[in-house]
Short mmCIF file of C-alpha atoms in Angstrom, two decimals:
data_model
loop_
_atom_site.label_atom_id
_atom_site.label_comp_id
_atom_site.label_asym_id
_atom_site.label_seq_id
_atom_site.Cartn_x
_atom_site.Cartn_y
_atom_site.Cartn_z
CA MET Z 19 9.07 80.76 -49.45
CA ASN Z 20 8.30 83.16 -51.94
CA ASP Z 21 4.36 84.01 -53.17
CA GLN Z 22 4.99 81.37 -56.14
CA GLN Z 23 6.44 78.49 -53.77
CA LEU Z 24 3.58 79.30 -51.41
CA LEU Z 25 1.30 78.49 -53.82
CA ARG Z 26 3.91 75.14 -55.60
CA TYR Z 27 3.66 73.39 -51.73
CA SER Z 28 -0.18 74.86 -50.39
CA ARG Z 29 -0.80 70.74 -50.59
CA GLN Z 30 2.16 70.27 -48.49
CA ILE Z 31 1.85 72.96 -46.51
CA MET Z 32 -1.59 71.99 -45.16
CA LEU Z 33 -1.38 68.91 -43.73
CA PRO Z 34 -0.30 69.99 -40.03
CA GLU Z 35 2.95 67.40 -40.11
CA VAL Z 36 3.88 69.15 -42.59
CA GLU Z 37 3.35 73.52 -42.45
CA ILE Z 38 5.90 75.59 -44.02
CA ASP Z 39 8.72 74.60 -41.11
CA GLY Z 40 8.11 71.28 -42.97
CA GLN Z 41 8.79 72.92 -46.41
CA GLN Z 42 11.27 74.26 -45.08
CA LYS Z 43 13.34 71.84 -44.75
CA LEU Z 44 13.04 70.02 -47.82
CA LEU Z 45 13.46 73.11 -49.75
CA ALA Z 46 17.03 73.58 -48.01
CA ALA Z 47 17.88 69.72 -48.43
CA LYS Z 48 20.33 68.03 -50.29
CA VAL Z 49 20.05 64.32 -51.50
CA LEU Z 50 21.98 61.68 -53.52
CA ILE Z 51 20.70 59.63 -55.51
CA ILE Z 52 22.48 56.61 -56.85
CA GLY Z 53 20.53 55.11 -60.45
CA MET Z 54 18.89 56.70 -63.04
CA GLY Z 55 16.62 54.74 -63.91
CA GLY Z 56 13.98 52.74 -62.69
CA LEU Z 57 13.82 53.57 -59.29
CA GLY Z 58 15.53 57.01 -59.84
CA SER Z 59 13.02 57.83 -62.28
CA PRO Z 60 9.89 57.76 -60.45
CA ALA Z 61 11.82 58.87 -57.42
CA ALA Z 62 13.71 62.49 -58.56
CA LEU Z 63 10.33 63.83 -59.97
CA TYR Z 64 8.85 63.13 -56.78
CA LEU Z 65 11.14 64.01 -55.41
CA ALA Z 66 11.39 67.40 -56.73
CA ALA Z 67 7.63 68.18 -56.93
CA ALA Z 68 7.46 68.03 -52.95
CA GLY Z 69 10.60 70.97 -53.12
CA VAL Z 70 13.51 69.04 -52.19
CA GLY Z 71 16.45 71.52 -53.34
CA THR Z 72 19.01 70.05 -54.28
CA LEU Z 73 19.27 66.63 -56.52
CA VAL Z 74 22.74 65.22 -57.17
CA ILE Z 75 21.88 62.58 -59.67
CA THR Z 76 24.30 60.24 -60.33
CA ASP Z 77 24.32 57.27 -63.21
CA PHE Z 78 27.43 56.24 -65.61
CA ASP Z 79 24.76 54.70 -68.14
CA SER Z 80 22.43 56.28 -71.49
CA VAL Z 81 18.82 55.64 -72.37
CA ASP Z 82 18.39 52.05 -74.63
CA LEU Z 83 15.11 51.29 -76.59
CA SER Z 84 14.71 48.70 -73.24
CA ASN Z 85 14.30 50.76 -70.57
CA LEU Z 86 12.13 53.49 -72.05
CA GLN Z 87 9.13 50.47 -70.81
CA ARG Z 88 9.74 51.87 -66.73
CA GLN Z 89 12.77 54.55 -66.72
CA ILE Z 90 9.55 56.84 -67.11
CA ILE Z 91 11.68 60.50 -66.61
CA HIS Z 92 13.82 59.21 -70.53
CA SER Z 93 10.83 59.15 -73.68
CA GLN Z 94 12.35 58.21 -77.49
CA ALA Z 95 13.94 61.29 -78.05
CA ASP Z 96 16.02 60.62 -75.22
CA ILE Z 97 17.73 57.18 -76.51
CA GLY Z 98 21.38 57.49 -76.70
CA ARG Z 99 21.56 60.27 -74.90
CA LEU Z 100 23.21 60.44 -71.08
CA LYS Z 101 20.77 59.60 -68.78
CA VAL Z 102 21.49 62.09 -65.78
CA GLU Z 103 21.40 65.19 -68.74
CA SER Z 104 17.71 63.17 -70.02
CA ALA Z 105 16.72 62.98 -66.03
CA ARG Z 106 18.34 66.77 -65.48
CA ASP Z 107 16.12 67.98 -68.21
CA LYS Z 108 12.17 66.92 -66.88
CA ILE Z 109 13.68 67.36 -63.56
CA HIS Z 110 13.88 71.01 -64.38
CA ALA Z 111 10.47 71.32 -66.42
CA LEU Z 112 8.88 69.68 -63.58
CA ASN Z 113 10.43 71.88 -61.21
CA PRO Z 114 12.31 74.80 -62.39
CA ASP Z 115 13.63 75.46 -58.78
CA CYS Z 116 15.46 72.59 -57.74
CA ILE Z 117 19.00 72.64 -57.32
CA VAL Z 118 20.20 68.97 -59.88
CA ARG Z 119 23.66 68.31 -60.28
CA ALA Z 120 23.90 65.62 -62.77
CA LEU Z 121 27.18 63.19 -62.16
CA PRO Z 122 27.92 60.85 -65.27
CA GLU Z 123 29.87 58.32 -64.64
CA LYS Z 124 30.23 56.40 -61.64
CA LEU Z 125 32.19 57.76 -59.04
CA THR Z 126 35.30 55.72 -57.53
CA GLU Z 127 35.34 55.39 -54.02
CA GLU Z 128 36.37 58.39 -53.37
CA ALA Z 129 33.90 60.77 -54.56
CA LEU Z 130 30.88 58.32 -53.57
CA SER Z 131 32.69 58.54 -49.53
CA GLN Z 132 32.16 62.65 -50.45
CA GLU Z 133 29.20 63.14 -51.85
CA ILE Z 134 27.27 60.64 -49.54
CA ALA Z 135 29.26 62.76 -46.24
CA GLN Z 136 28.01 65.82 -48.49
CA ALA Z 137 23.98 64.27 -48.79
CA ASP Z 138 21.40 65.12 -45.98
CA LEU Z 139 19.46 61.22 -47.62
CA VAL Z 140 20.80 59.25 -50.00
CA LEU Z 141 18.73 57.35 -51.98
CA ASP Z 142 19.32 53.95 -54.13
CA CYS Z 143 18.36 53.47 -57.47
CA SER Z 144 21.29 51.19 -58.12
CA ASP Z 145 20.97 47.51 -59.83
CA ARG Z 146 24.55 46.40 -58.81
CA PHE Z 147 24.93 44.91 -55.57
CA SER Z 148 28.06 45.79 -55.18
CA THR Z 149 26.75 49.53 -56.16
CA ARG Z 150 24.54 48.89 -52.83
CA PHE Z 151 27.25 47.95 -50.28
CA ALA Z 152 29.33 51.03 -51.39
CA VAL Z 153 27.23 52.74 -51.64
CA ASN Z 154 25.69 51.55 -47.74
CA GLN Z 155 29.23 51.44 -46.17
CA TYR Z 156 29.80 55.43 -46.68
CA ALA Z 157 26.14 55.85 -45.61
CA VAL Z 158 27.56 54.16 -42.32
CA GLN Z 159 30.38 56.13 -41.98
CA HIS Z 160 29.10 59.22 -42.48
CA LYS Z 161 25.67 59.05 -41.20
CA VAL Z 162 23.85 59.82 -43.25
CA PRO Z 163 20.10 57.96 -43.74
CA LEU Z 164 19.85 56.00 -46.93
CA VAL Z 165 16.68 54.93 -48.27
CA SER Z 166 17.22 51.39 -49.93
CA GLY Z 167 14.53 49.95 -53.01
CA ALA Z 168 15.48 46.72 -55.48
CA ALA Z 169 12.48 45.79 -57.80
CA ILE Z 170 12.81 42.53 -59.90
CA GLN Z 171 9.97 40.42 -62.33
CA PHE Z 172 6.97 40.65 -59.65
CA SER Z 173 9.16 41.68 -56.37
CA GLY Z 174 8.93 45.04 -55.24
CA GLN Z 175 11.05 44.94 -51.78
CA LEU Z 176 12.16 48.79 -49.87
CA ALA Z 177 14.39 49.25 -46.20
CA VAL Z 178 14.95 52.56 -44.39
CA PHE Z 179 18.34 51.94 -42.51
CA ASP Z 180 18.63 55.51 -40.77
CA ASN Z 181 22.08 56.00 -39.37
CA ARG Z 182 21.70 59.10 -37.09
CA LEU Z 183 20.66 56.46 -35.04
CA ASP Z 184 22.92 53.46 -33.21
CA SER Z 185 19.88 51.27 -33.34
CA SER Z 186 19.62 50.89 -36.87
CA PRO Z 187 20.68 48.10 -38.36
CA CYS Z 188 22.16 48.51 -42.25
CA TYR Z 189 21.49 47.10 -45.99
CA ARG Z 190 25.18 44.75 -45.08
CA CYS Z 191 23.14 43.18 -42.05
CA LEU Z 192 19.90 42.31 -44.09
CA TYR Z 193 22.78 40.65 -46.94
CA GLU Z 194 25.60 38.69 -47.54
CA GLU Z 195 28.02 40.20 -50.41
CA SER Z 196 27.06 37.92 -52.72
CA ASP Z 197 27.48 37.93 -56.71
CA ASP Z 198 26.92 41.10 -58.39
CA GLU Z 199 24.97 39.33 -62.21
CA ALA Z 200 22.18 36.84 -59.79
CA LEU Z 201 18.88 39.78 -59.67
CA ARG Z 202 19.51 42.47 -62.92
CA CYS Z 203 16.71 43.67 -64.16
CA ALA Z 204 18.68 43.07 -68.15
CA GLU Z 205 18.73 39.11 -67.03
CA ASN Z 206 15.86 38.78 -64.96
CA GLY Z 207 12.69 41.26 -66.70
CA VAL Z 208 10.59 43.17 -64.57
CA ILE Z 209 7.19 44.42 -65.05
CA SER Z 210 6.58 47.75 -65.70
CA PRO Z 211 4.54 49.51 -62.88
CA LEU Z 212 6.46 47.73 -59.33
CA VAL Z 213 9.59 49.96 -60.44
CA GLY Z 214 6.82 52.83 -59.91
CA ILE Z 215 5.43 51.27 -56.64
CA ILE Z 216 8.71 51.09 -55.09
CA GLY Z 217 10.41 54.34 -56.10
CA THR Z 218 8.26 56.14 -55.24
CA MET Z 219 7.10 54.69 -51.72
CA GLN Z 220 11.49 55.74 -52.16
CA ALA Z 221 10.02 59.14 -52.72
CA LEU Z 222 7.87 58.57 -49.78
CA GLU Z 223 10.35 57.47 -47.03
CA ALA Z 224 13.09 60.82 -47.97
CA VAL Z 225 9.97 63.52 -47.69
CA LYS Z 226 9.15 61.95 -44.32
CA LEU Z 227 12.89 62.08 -43.30
CA LEU Z 228 13.18 65.15 -44.34
CA SER Z 229 10.28 66.18 -43.44
CA GLY Z 230 10.08 64.83 -39.85
CA ALA Z 231 6.06 63.89 -40.44
CA GLY Z 232 5.49 60.86 -39.79
CA GLN Z 233 7.31 57.23 -38.98
CA PRO Z 234 9.43 56.55 -41.67
CA ALA Z 235 10.71 52.57 -41.95
CA THR Z 236 12.99 51.83 -39.81
CA GLY Z 237 14.17 49.25 -38.77
CA ARG Z 238 11.81 47.64 -40.74
CA LEU Z 239 11.81 45.14 -44.79
CA MET Z 240 8.84 45.91 -47.20
CA LEU Z 241 7.49 43.76 -49.48
CA PHE Z 242 6.62 43.66 -51.59
CA ASP Z 243 4.24 40.90 -53.87
CA ALA Z 244 3.25 42.04 -57.83
CA LEU Z 245 1.72 39.51 -58.75
CA THR Z 246 -0.85 39.61 -56.04
CA SER Z 247 -0.92 43.78 -54.50
CA GLN Z 248 0.71 42.28 -50.80
CA TRP Z 249 3.00 44.02 -48.91
CA ARG Z 250 4.96 42.13 -45.47
CA SER Z 251 6.36 43.71 -43.47
CA MET Z 252 9.27 42.41 -41.42
CA LYS Z 253 11.77 43.79 -38.84
CA LEU Z 254 14.75 44.65 -39.20
CA ASN Z 255 16.96 44.12 -36.24
CA GLN Z 256 21.00 45.49 -36.43
CA ASP Z 257 23.18 42.24 -36.84
CA PRO Z 258 26.02 42.65 -33.46
CA GLU Z 259 29.26 41.00 -35.26
CA CYS Z 260 27.76 43.33 -38.89
CA PRO Z 261 31.38 44.00 -40.19
CA VAL Z 262 29.71 46.93 -42.13
CA CYS Z 263 27.62 49.22 -38.89
CA LYS Z 264 29.70 47.29 -35.96
CA LYS Z 265 33.19 49.41 -36.41
CA HIS Z 266 30.68 52.34 -35.89
CA GLN Z 267 29.19 51.95 -32.94
CA PRO Z 268 30.90 54.93 -30.05
CA ASN Z 269 31.08 52.29 -27.35
CA ASP Z 270 33.71 49.81 -29.66
#
């Protein structure tokens, strides 16, 4: 790290759980973020601010006026622009040292697999079950940690799947494959700050996983009720019959 970086990240480096070694790990890390909407917006900004060296951001959508109620990485002037281009500009304005690869397309399964294989960690900030199941499948296959978030109406959830651990459950252990349009903000609505809470928590868990600080929320489903401002935490067990992670167990 140079002097500017030492100053920029000084408030993290002074933490005994991070120090120089943890900050160096963040600077060397590559994170793939799926979705530059309500969850991806705060997650990307905080990961860039924290010093993650490379962000690969993917979203095939353009900024719409209705997005601005919650997708804080975009602004009025960005309406009509590709979300990944708008997000890339905001990230660079915040931290010019952060390398950003913007992928303005819906990734094919092969491309998604390759991007996940090359990442140190994946953040699933998408709003479609089909995308979540595909991301989970390749994260398990390539043994890449996955931080999953979701928010709808006044309810949010967060889960960490550390696929480097044979004992970790995966997203498919938690959910059966279901209707893609069942729970989306466009059809059901969402309160504005909720996506910020969940997206920021995703960034926090990612920083912990990458730097080695603290205890990530692996094997837990964290549920947030925004109407009462209460968190609930549920233990997640690996499904012995899971069609995704079971077949990647070393003894199978």
